[in-house]
């Protein structure tokens, strides 16, 4: 019932959570920081700007 989630990686309580991609093999949800970290781990160099 609570609106609080815990980041599966850093354990921080988060109110805005992100669903990890299936290939990351992570159970639960991620905070924004860990999510973007994972993104750059899995998709290095894929940070060109998008129009
Ligand atoms: Zn986190």
mmCIF file of N, CA and C and ligand atoms in Angstrom:
data_model
loop_
_atom_site.group_PDB
_atom_site.id
_atom_site.type_symbol
_atom_site.label_atom_id
_atom_site.label_comp_id
_atom_site.label_asym_id
_atom_site.label_seq_id
_atom_site.Cartn_x
_atom_site.Cartn_y
_atom_site.Cartn_z
ATOM 1 N N UNK A 1 0.828 -1.200 0.000
ATOM 2 C CA UNK A 1 0.000 0.000 0.000
ATOM 3 C C UNK A 1 0.869 1.260 0.000
ATOM 4 N N UNK A 2 2.068 1.133 0.575
ATOM 5 C CA UNK A 2 2.921 2.314 0.671
ATOM 6 C C UNK A 2 3.331 2.814 -0.693
ATOM 7 N N UNK A 3 3.649 4.060 -0.749
ATOM 8 C CA UNK A 3 4.089 4.613 -2.016
ATOM 9 C C UNK A 3 5.606 4.617 -2.096
ATOM 10 N N UNK A 4 6.242 4.020 -1.102
ATOM 11 C CA UNK A 4 7.695 4.029 -1.068
ATOM 12 C C UNK A 4 8.241 2.751 -1.686
ATOM 13 N N UNK A 5 9.275 2.932 -2.446
ATOM 14 C CA UNK A 5 9.975 1.796 -3.036
ATOM 15 C C UNK A 5 11.415 1.859 -2.606
ATOM 16 N N UNK A 6 12.061 0.731 -2.704
ATOM 17 C CA UNK A 6 13.484 0.716 -2.411
ATOM 18 C C UNK A 6 14.243 0.355 -3.667
ATOM 19 N N UNK A 7 15.296 1.077 -3.893
ATOM 20 C CA UNK A 7 16.131 0.780 -5.041
ATOM 21 C C UNK A 7 16.797 -0.574 -4.827
ATOM 22 N N UNK A 8 16.748 -1.422 -5.841
ATOM 23 C CA UNK A 8 17.301 -2.770 -5.720
ATOM 24 C C UNK A 8 18.826 -2.752 -5.676
ATOM 25 N N UNK A 9 19.434 -1.671 -6.086
ATOM 26 C CA UNK A 9 20.898 -1.614 -6.109
ATOM 27 C C UNK A 9 21.471 -0.900 -4.898
ATOM 28 N N UNK A 10 21.024 0.311 -4.627
ATOM 29 C CA UNK A 10 21.628 1.072 -3.537
ATOM 30 C C UNK A 10 20.783 1.023 -2.273
ATOM 31 N N UNK A 11 19.562 0.543 -2.361
ATOM 32 C CA UNK A 11 18.747 0.394 -1.178
ATOM 33 C C UNK A 11 18.085 1.673 -0.697
ATOM 34 N N UNK A 12 18.256 2.737 -1.447
ATOM 35 C CA UNK A 12 17.629 4.000 -1.080
ATOM 36 C C UNK A 12 16.121 3.917 -1.251
ATOM 37 N N UNK A 13 15.424 4.600 -0.368
ATOM 38 C CA UNK A 13 13.986 4.704 -0.557
ATOM 39 C C UNK A 13 13.721 5.723 -1.646
ATOM 40 N N UNK A 14 12.859 5.347 -2.540
ATOM 41 C CA UNK A 14 12.609 6.220 -3.673
ATOM 42 C C UNK A 14 11.120 6.368 -3.889
ATOM 43 N N UNK A 15 10.734 7.523 -4.329
ATOM 44 C CA UNK A 15 9.327 7.742 -4.633
ATOM 45 C C UNK A 15 9.102 7.656 -6.134
ATOM 46 N N UNK A 16 10.142 8.046 -6.873
ATOM 47 C CA UNK A 16 10.049 7.906 -8.323
ATOM 48 C C UNK A 16 10.990 6.790 -8.726
ATOM 49 N N UNK A 17 10.425 5.732 -9.221
ATOM 50 C CA UNK A 17 11.250 4.568 -9.508
ATOM 51 C C UNK A 17 11.256 4.258 -10.988
ATOM 52 N N UNK A 18 12.250 3.476 -11.369
ATOM 53 C CA UNK A 18 12.403 3.083 -12.762
ATOM 54 C C UNK A 18 12.445 1.574 -12.841
ATOM 55 N N UNK A 19 11.802 1.023 -13.827
ATOM 56 C CA UNK A 19 11.833 -0.418 -14.012
ATOM 57 C C UNK A 19 13.080 -0.808 -14.782
ATOM 58 N N UNK A 20 13.861 -1.724 -14.218
ATOM 59 C CA UNK A 20 15.062 -2.174 -14.916
ATOM 60 C C UNK A 20 14.707 -2.983 -16.159
ATOM 61 N N UNK A 21 15.613 -2.993 -17.092
ATOM 62 C CA UNK A 21 15.409 -3.803 -18.295
ATOM 63 C C UNK A 21 15.605 -5.271 -17.946
ATOM 64 N N UNK A 22 14.940 -6.100 -18.704
ATOM 65 C CA UNK A 22 14.980 -7.538 -18.414
ATOM 66 C C UNK A 22 16.406 -8.072 -18.420
ATOM 67 N N UNK A 23 17.204 -7.602 -19.371
ATOM 68 C CA UNK A 23 18.555 -8.144 -19.518
ATOM 69 C C UNK A 23 19.488 -7.708 -18.385
ATOM 70 N N UNK A 24 19.043 -6.786 -17.550
ATOM 71 C CA UNK A 24 19.871 -6.390 -16.420
ATOM 72 C C UNK A 24 19.779 -7.398 -15.285
ATOM 73 N N UNK A 25 18.789 -8.260 -15.346
ATOM 74 C CA UNK A 25 18.604 -9.300 -14.329
ATOM 75 C C UNK A 25 18.527 -8.712 -12.922
ATOM 76 N N UNK A 26 17.739 -7.696 -12.792
ATOM 77 C CA UNK A 26 17.558 -7.056 -11.492
ATOM 78 C C UNK A 26 16.108 -7.233 -11.058
ATOM 79 N N UNK A 27 15.943 -7.653 -9.817
ATOM 80 C CA UNK A 27 14.603 -7.776 -9.269
ATOM 81 C C UNK A 27 14.262 -6.491 -8.549
ATOM 82 N N UNK A 28 13.097 -5.982 -8.827
ATOM 83 C CA UNK A 28 12.685 -4.775 -8.140
ATOM 84 C C UNK A 28 12.831 -3.554 -9.028
ATOM 85 N N UNK A 29 12.962 -2.421 -8.389
ATOM 86 C CA UNK A 29 12.996 -1.166 -9.128
ATOM 87 C C UNK A 29 14.276 -0.412 -8.799
ATOM 88 N N UNK A 30 14.555 0.576 -9.596
ATOM 89 C CA UNK A 30 15.794 1.338 -9.440
ATOM 90 C C UNK A 30 15.496 2.815 -9.233
ATOM 91 N N UNK A 31 16.398 3.465 -8.513
ATOM 92 C CA UNK A 31 16.323 4.917 -8.431
ATOM 93 C C UNK A 31 16.904 5.499 -9.727
ATOM 94 N N UNK A 32 16.704 6.766 -9.906
ATOM 95 C CA UNK A 32 17.158 7.399 -11.134
ATOM 96 C C UNK A 32 18.654 7.292 -11.338
ATOM 97 N N UNK A 33 19.408 7.422 -10.236
ATOM 98 C CA UNK A 33 20.867 7.356 -10.326
ATOM 99 C C UNK A 33 21.335 6.000 -10.825
ATOM 100 N N UNK A 34 20.842 4.948 -10.169
ATOM 101 C CA UNK A 34 21.261 3.603 -10.543
ATOM 102 C C UNK A 34 20.762 3.261 -11.940
ATOM 103 N N UNK A 35 19.615 3.749 -12.256
ATOM 104 C CA UNK A 35 19.074 3.475 -13.572
ATOM 105 C C UNK A 35 19.985 4.059 -14.652
ATOM 106 N N UNK A 36 20.377 5.300 -14.479
ATOM 107 C CA UNK A 36 21.222 5.888 -15.524
ATOM 108 C C UNK A 36 22.614 5.280 -15.504
ATOM 109 N N UNK A 37 23.065 4.838 -14.330
ATOM 110 C CA UNK A 37 24.344 4.142 -14.275
ATOM 111 C C UNK A 37 24.287 2.865 -15.101
ATOM 112 N N UNK A 38 23.217 2.122 -14.900
ATOM 113 C CA UNK A 38 23.043 0.868 -15.629
ATOM 114 C C UNK A 38 22.938 1.121 -17.117
ATOM 115 N N UNK A 39 22.227 2.151 -17.458
ATOM 116 C CA UNK A 39 22.086 2.490 -18.874
ATOM 117 C C UNK A 39 23.461 2.682 -19.499
ATOM 118 N N UNK A 40 24.324 3.442 -18.812
ATOM 119 C CA UNK A 40 25.631 3.705 -19.420
ATOM 120 C C UNK A 40 26.527 2.474 -19.372
ATOM 121 N N UNK A 41 26.272 1.565 -18.395
ATOM 122 C CA UNK A 41 27.031 0.317 -18.373
ATOM 123 C C UNK A 41 26.668 -0.550 -19.580
ATOM 124 N N UNK A 42 25.389 -0.631 -19.824
ATOM 125 C CA UNK A 42 24.924 -1.545 -20.851
ATOM 126 C C UNK A 42 24.942 -0.938 -22.239
ATOM 127 N N UNK A 43 24.870 0.364 -22.279
ATOM 128 C CA UNK A 43 24.863 1.016 -23.573
ATOM 129 C C UNK A 43 25.911 2.110 -23.600
ATOM 130 N N UNK A 44 27.168 1.706 -23.462
ATOM 131 C CA UNK A 44 28.239 2.711 -23.425
ATOM 132 C C UNK A 44 28.320 3.471 -24.742
ATOM 133 N N UNK A 45 28.550 4.731 -24.614
ATOM 134 C CA UNK A 45 28.692 5.544 -25.804
ATOM 135 C C UNK A 45 27.377 5.904 -26.457
ATOM 136 N N UNK A 46 26.312 5.391 -25.871
ATOM 137 C CA UNK A 46 25.014 5.673 -26.468
ATOM 138 C C UNK A 46 24.382 6.906 -25.836
ATOM 139 N N UNK A 47 25.193 7.929 -25.741
ATOM 140 C CA UNK A 47 24.674 9.122 -25.066
ATOM 141 C C UNK A 47 24.667 10.338 -25.987
ATOM 142 N N UNK A 48 24.621 10.041 -27.252
ATOM 143 C CA UNK A 48 24.478 11.155 -28.174
ATOM 144 C C UNK A 48 23.082 11.730 -28.013
ATOM 145 N N UNK A 49 22.963 12.970 -28.283
ATOM 146 C CA UNK A 49 21.659 13.586 -28.030
ATOM 147 C C UNK A 49 20.638 13.151 -29.068
ATOM 148 N N UNK A 50 19.461 13.099 -28.587
ATOM 149 C CA UNK A 50 18.360 12.629 -29.419
ATOM 150 C C UNK A 50 17.489 13.820 -29.795
ATOM 151 N N UNK A 51 17.192 13.907 -31.041
ATOM 152 C CA UNK A 51 16.308 14.981 -31.483
ATOM 153 C C UNK A 51 14.872 14.509 -31.541
HETATM 154 ZN ZN1 LIG B 1 19.777 3.293 -6.473
#
